[in-house]
PDB file of N, CA and C in Angstrom:
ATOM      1  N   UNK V   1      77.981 -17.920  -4.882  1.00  0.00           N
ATOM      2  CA  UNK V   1      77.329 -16.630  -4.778  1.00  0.00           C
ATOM      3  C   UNK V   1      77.588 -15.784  -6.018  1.00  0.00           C
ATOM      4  N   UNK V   2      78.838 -16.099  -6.572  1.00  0.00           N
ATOM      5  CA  UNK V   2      78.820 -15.432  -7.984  1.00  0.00           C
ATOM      6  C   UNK V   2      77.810 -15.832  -9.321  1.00  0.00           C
ATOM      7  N   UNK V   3      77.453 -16.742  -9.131  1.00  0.00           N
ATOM      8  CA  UNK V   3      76.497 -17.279  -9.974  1.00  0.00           C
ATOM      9  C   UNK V   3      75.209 -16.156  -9.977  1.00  0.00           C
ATOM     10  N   UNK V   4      74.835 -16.083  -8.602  1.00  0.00           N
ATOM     11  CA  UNK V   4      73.651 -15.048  -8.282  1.00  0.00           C
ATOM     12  C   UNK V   4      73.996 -13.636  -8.648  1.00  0.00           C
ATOM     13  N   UNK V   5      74.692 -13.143  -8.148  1.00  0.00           N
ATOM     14  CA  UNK V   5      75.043 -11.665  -8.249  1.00  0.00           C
ATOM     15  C   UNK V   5      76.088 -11.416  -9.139  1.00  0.00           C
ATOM     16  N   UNK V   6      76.161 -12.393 -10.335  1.00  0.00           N
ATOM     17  CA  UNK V   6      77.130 -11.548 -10.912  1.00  0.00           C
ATOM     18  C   UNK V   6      76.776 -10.231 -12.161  1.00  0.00           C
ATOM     19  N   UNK V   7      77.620  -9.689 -12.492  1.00  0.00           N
ATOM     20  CA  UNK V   7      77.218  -8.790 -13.601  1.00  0.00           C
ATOM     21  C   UNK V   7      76.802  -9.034 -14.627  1.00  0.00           C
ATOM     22  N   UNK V   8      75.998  -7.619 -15.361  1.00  0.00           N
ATOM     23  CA  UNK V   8      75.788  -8.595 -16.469  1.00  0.00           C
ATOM     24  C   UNK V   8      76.604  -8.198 -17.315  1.00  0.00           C
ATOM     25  N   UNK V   9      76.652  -9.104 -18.638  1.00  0.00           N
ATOM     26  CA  UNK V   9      77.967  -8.808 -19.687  1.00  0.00           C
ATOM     27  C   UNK V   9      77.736  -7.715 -20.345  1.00  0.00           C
ATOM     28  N   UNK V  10      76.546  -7.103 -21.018  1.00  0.00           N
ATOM     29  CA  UNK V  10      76.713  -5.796 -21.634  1.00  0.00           C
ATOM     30  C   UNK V  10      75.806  -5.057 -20.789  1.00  0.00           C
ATOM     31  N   UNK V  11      75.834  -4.029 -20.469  1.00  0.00           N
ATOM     32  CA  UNK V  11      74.967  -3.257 -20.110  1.00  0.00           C
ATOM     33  C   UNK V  11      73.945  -2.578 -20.738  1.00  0.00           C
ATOM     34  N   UNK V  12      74.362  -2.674 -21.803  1.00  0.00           N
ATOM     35  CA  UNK V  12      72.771  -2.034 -22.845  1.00  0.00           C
ATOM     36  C   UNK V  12      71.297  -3.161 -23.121  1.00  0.00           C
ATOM     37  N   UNK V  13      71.996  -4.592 -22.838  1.00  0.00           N
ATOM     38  CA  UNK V  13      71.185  -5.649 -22.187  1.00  0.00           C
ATOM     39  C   UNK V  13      69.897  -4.987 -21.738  1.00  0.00           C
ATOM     40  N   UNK V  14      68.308  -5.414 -22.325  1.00  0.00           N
ATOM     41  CA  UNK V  14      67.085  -5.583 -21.386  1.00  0.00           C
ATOM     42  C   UNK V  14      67.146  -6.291 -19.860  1.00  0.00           C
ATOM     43  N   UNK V  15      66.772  -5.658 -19.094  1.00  0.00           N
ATOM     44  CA  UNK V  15      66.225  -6.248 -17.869  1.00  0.00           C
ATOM     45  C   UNK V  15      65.013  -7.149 -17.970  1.00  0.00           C
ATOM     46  N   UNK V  16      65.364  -8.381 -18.137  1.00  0.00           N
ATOM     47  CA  UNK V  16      63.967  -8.604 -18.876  1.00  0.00           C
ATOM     48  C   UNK V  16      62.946  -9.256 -17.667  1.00  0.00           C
ATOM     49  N   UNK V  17      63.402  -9.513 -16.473  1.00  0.00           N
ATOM     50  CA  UNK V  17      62.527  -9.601 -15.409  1.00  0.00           C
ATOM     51  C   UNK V  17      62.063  -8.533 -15.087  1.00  0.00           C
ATOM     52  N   UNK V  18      62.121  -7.159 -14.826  1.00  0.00           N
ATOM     53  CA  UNK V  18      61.590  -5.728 -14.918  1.00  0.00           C
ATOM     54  C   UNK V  18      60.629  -5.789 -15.894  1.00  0.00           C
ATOM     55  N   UNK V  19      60.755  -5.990 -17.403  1.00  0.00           N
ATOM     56  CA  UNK V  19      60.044  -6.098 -18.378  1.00  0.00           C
ATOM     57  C   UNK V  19      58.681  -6.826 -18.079  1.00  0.00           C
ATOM     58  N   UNK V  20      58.904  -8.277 -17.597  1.00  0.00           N
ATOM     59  CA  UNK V  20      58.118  -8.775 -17.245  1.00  0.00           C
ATOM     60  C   UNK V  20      57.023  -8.238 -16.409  1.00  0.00           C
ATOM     61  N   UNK V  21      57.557  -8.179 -15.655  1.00  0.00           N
ATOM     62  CA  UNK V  21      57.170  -7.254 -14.219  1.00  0.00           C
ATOM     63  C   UNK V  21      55.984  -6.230 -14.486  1.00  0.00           C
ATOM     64  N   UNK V  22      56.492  -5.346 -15.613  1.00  0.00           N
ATOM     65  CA  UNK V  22      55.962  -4.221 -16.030  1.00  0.00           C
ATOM     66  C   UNK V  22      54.416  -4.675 -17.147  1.00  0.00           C
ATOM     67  N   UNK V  23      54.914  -5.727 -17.693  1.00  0.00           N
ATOM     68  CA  UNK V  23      53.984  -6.159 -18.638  1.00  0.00           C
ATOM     69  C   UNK V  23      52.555  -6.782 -17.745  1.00  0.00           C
ATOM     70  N   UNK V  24      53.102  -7.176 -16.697  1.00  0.00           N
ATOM     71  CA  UNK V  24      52.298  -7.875 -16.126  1.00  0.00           C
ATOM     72  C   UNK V  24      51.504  -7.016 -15.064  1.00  0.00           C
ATOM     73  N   UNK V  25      52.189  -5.892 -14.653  1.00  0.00           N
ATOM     74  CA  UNK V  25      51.706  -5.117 -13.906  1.00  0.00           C
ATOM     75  C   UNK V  25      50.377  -4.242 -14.711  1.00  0.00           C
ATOM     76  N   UNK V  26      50.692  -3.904 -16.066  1.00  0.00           N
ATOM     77  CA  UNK V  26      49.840  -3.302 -16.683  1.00  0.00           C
ATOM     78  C   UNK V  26      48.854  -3.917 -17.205  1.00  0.00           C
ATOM     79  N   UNK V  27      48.714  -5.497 -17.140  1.00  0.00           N
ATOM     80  CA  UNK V  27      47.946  -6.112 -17.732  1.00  0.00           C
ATOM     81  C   UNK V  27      46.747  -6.799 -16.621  1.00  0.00           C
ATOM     82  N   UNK V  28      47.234  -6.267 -15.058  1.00  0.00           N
ATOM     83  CA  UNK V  28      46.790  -6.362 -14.561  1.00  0.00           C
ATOM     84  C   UNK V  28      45.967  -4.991 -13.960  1.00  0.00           C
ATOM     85  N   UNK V  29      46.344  -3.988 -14.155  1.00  0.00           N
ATOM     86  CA  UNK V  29      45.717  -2.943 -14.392  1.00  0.00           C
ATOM     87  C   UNK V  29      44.607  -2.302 -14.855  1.00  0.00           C
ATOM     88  N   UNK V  30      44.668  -2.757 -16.176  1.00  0.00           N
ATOM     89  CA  UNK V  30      43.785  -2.966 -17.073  1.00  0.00           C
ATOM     90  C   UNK V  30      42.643  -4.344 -16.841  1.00  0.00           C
ATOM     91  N   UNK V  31      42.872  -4.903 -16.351  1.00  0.00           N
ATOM     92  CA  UNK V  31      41.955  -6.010 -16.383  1.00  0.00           C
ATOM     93  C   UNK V  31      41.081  -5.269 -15.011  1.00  0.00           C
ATOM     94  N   UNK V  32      41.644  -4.597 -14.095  1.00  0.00           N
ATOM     95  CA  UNK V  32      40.919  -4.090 -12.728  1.00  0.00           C
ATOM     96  C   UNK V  32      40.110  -3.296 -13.211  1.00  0.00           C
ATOM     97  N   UNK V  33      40.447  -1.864 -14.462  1.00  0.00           N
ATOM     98  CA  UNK V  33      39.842  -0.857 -14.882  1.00  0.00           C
ATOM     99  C   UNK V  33      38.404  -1.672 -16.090  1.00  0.00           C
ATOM    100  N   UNK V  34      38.739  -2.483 -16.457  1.00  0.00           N
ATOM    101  CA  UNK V  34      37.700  -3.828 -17.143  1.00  0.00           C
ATOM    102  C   UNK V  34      36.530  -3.735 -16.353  1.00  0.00           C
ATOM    103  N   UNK V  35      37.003  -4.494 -15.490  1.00  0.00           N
ATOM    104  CA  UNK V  35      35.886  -5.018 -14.396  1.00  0.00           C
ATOM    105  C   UNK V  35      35.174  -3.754 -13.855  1.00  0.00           C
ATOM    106  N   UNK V  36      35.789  -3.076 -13.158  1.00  0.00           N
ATOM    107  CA  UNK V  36      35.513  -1.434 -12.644  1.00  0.00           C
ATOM    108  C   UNK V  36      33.906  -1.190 -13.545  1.00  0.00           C
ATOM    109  N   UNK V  37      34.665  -0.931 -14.889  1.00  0.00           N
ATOM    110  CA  UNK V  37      33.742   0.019 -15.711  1.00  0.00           C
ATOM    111  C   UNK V  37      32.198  -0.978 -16.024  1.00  0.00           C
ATOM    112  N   UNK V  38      33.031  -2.823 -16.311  1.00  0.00           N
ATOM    113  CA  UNK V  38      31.661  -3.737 -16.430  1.00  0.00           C
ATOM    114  C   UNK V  38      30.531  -3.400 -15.404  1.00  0.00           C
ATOM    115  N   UNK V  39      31.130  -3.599 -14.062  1.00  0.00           N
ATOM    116  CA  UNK V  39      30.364  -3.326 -12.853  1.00  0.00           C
ATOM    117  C   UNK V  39      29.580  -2.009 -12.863  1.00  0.00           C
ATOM    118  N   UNK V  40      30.046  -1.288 -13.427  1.00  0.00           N
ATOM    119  CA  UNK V  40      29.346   0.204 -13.362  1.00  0.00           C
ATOM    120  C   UNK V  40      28.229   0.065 -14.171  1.00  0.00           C
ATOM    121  N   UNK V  41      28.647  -0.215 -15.793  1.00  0.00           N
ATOM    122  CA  UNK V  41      27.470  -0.195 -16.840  1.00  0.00           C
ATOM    123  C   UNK V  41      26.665  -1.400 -16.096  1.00  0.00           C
ATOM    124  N   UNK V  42      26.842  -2.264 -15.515  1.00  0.00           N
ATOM    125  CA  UNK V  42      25.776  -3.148 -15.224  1.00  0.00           C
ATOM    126  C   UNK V  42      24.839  -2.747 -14.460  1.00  0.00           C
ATOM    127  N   UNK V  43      25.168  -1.650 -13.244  1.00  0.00           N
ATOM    128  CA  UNK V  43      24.702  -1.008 -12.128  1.00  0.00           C
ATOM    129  C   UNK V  43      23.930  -0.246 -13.011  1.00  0.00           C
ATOM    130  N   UNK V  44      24.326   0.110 -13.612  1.00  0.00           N
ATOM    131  CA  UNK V  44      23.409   1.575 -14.404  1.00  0.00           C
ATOM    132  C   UNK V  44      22.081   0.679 -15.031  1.00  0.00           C
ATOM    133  N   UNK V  45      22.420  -0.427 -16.041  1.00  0.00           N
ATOM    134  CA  UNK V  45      21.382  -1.144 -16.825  1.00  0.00           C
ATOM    135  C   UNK V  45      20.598  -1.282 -15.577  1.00  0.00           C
ATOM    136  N   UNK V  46      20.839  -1.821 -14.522  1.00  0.00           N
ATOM    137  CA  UNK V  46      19.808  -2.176 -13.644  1.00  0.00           C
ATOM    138  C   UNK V  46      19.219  -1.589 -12.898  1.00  0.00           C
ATOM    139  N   UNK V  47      19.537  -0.212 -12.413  1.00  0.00           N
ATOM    140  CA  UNK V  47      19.056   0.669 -12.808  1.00  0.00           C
ATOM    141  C   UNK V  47      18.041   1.092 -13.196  1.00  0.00           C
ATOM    142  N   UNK V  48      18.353   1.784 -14.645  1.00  0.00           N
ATOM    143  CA  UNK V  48      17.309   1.911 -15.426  1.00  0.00           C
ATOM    144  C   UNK V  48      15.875   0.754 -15.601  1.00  0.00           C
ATOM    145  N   UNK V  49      16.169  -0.388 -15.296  1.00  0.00           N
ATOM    146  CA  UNK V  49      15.031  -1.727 -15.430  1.00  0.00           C
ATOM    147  C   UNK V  49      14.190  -1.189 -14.428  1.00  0.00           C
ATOM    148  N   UNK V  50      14.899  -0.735 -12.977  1.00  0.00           N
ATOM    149  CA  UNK V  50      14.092  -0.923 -11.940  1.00  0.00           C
ATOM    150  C   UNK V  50      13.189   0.011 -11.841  1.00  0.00           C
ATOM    151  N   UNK V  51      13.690   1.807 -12.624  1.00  0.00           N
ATOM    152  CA  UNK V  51      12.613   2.914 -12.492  1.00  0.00           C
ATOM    153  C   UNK V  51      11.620   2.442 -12.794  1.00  0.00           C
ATOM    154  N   UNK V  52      10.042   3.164 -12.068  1.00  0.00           N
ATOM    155  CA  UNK V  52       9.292   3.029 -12.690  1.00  0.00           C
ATOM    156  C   UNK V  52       9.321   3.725 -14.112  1.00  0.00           C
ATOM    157  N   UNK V  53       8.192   4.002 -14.715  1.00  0.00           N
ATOM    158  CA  UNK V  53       7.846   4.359 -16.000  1.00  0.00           C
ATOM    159  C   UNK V  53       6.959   5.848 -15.476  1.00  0.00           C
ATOM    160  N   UNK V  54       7.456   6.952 -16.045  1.00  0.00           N
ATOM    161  CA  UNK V  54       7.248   8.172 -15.371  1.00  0.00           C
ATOM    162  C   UNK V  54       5.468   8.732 -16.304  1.00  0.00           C
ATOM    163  N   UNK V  55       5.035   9.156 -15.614  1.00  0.00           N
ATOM    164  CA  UNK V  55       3.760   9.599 -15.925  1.00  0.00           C
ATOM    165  C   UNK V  55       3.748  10.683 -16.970  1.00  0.00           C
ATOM    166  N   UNK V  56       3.004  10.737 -17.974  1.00  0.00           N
ATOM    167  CA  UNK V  56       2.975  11.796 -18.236  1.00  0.00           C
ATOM    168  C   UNK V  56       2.138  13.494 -17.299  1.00  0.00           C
ATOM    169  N   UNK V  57       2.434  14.265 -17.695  1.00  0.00           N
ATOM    170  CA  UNK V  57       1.952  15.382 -17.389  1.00  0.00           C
ATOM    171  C   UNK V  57       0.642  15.667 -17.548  1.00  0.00           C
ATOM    172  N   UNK V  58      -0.904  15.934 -16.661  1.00  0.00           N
ATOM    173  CA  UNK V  58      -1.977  16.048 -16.312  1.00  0.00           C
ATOM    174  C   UNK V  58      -2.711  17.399 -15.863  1.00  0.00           C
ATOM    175  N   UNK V  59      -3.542  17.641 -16.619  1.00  0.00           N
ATOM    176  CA  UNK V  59      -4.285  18.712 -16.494  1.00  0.00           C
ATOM    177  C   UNK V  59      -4.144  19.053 -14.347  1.00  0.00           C
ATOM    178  N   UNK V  60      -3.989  18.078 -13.528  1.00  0.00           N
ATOM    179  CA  UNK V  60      -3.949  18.509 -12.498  1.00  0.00           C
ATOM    180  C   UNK V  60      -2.600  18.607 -11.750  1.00  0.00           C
ATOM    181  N   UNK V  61      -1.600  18.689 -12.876  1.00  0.00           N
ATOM    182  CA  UNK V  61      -0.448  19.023 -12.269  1.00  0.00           C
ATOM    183  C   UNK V  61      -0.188  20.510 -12.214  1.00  0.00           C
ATOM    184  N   UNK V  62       0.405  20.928 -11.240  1.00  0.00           N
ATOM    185  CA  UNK V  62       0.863  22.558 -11.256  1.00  0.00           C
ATOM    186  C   UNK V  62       2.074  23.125 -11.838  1.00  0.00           C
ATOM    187  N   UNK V  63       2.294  23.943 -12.320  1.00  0.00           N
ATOM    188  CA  UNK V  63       2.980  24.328 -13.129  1.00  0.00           C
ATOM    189  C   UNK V  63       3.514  26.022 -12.647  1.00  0.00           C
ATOM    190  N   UNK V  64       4.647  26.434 -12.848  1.00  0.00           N
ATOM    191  CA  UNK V  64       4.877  27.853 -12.193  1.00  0.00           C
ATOM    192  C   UNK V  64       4.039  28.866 -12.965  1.00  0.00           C
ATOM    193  N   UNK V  65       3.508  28.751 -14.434  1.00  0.00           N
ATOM    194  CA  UNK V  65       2.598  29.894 -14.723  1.00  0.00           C
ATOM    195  C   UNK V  65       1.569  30.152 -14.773  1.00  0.00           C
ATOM    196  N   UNK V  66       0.785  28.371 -14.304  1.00  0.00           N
ATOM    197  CA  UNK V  66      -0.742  28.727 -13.587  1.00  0.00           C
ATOM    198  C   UNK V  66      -1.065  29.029 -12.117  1.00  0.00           C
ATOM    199  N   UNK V  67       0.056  28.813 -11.226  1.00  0.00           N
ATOM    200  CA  UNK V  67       0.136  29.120 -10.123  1.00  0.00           C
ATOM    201  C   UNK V  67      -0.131  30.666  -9.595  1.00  0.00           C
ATOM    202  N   UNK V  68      -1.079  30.596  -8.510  1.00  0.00           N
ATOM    203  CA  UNK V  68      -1.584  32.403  -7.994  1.00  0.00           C
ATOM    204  C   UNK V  68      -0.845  32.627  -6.947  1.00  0.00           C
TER     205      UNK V  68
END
């Protein structure tokens, strides 16, 4: 059991399983905020494909300063 729990020899020593931990935590983070934002701009491109194509403006459209 001393093998497992023993101390460590200097204390100013990296934790380097924490380290790990941390590296990996953020790299997984980032890969979620990746995807997130891909998914979004893709939503948007498709989107935009699907509007129609907007009309222009026509002598028989109304307008607030020809209106009686």
């Amino acid at each position: 059991m001393n093998l497992i729990l023993r101390p460590l020899d200097n204390a100013n020593d990296p934790v380097w399983s924490v380290i790990i931990c941390v590296i990996l935590a953020v790299a997984g983070a980032l890969f979620v905020v990746v995807y997130i934002l891909r998914m979004a701009f893709a939503e948007l491109e498709n989107d935009r494909s699907n509007q129609p194509e907007r009309c222009k403006p026509g002598p028989a459209d109304s307008t607030p300063d020809t209106q009686d």
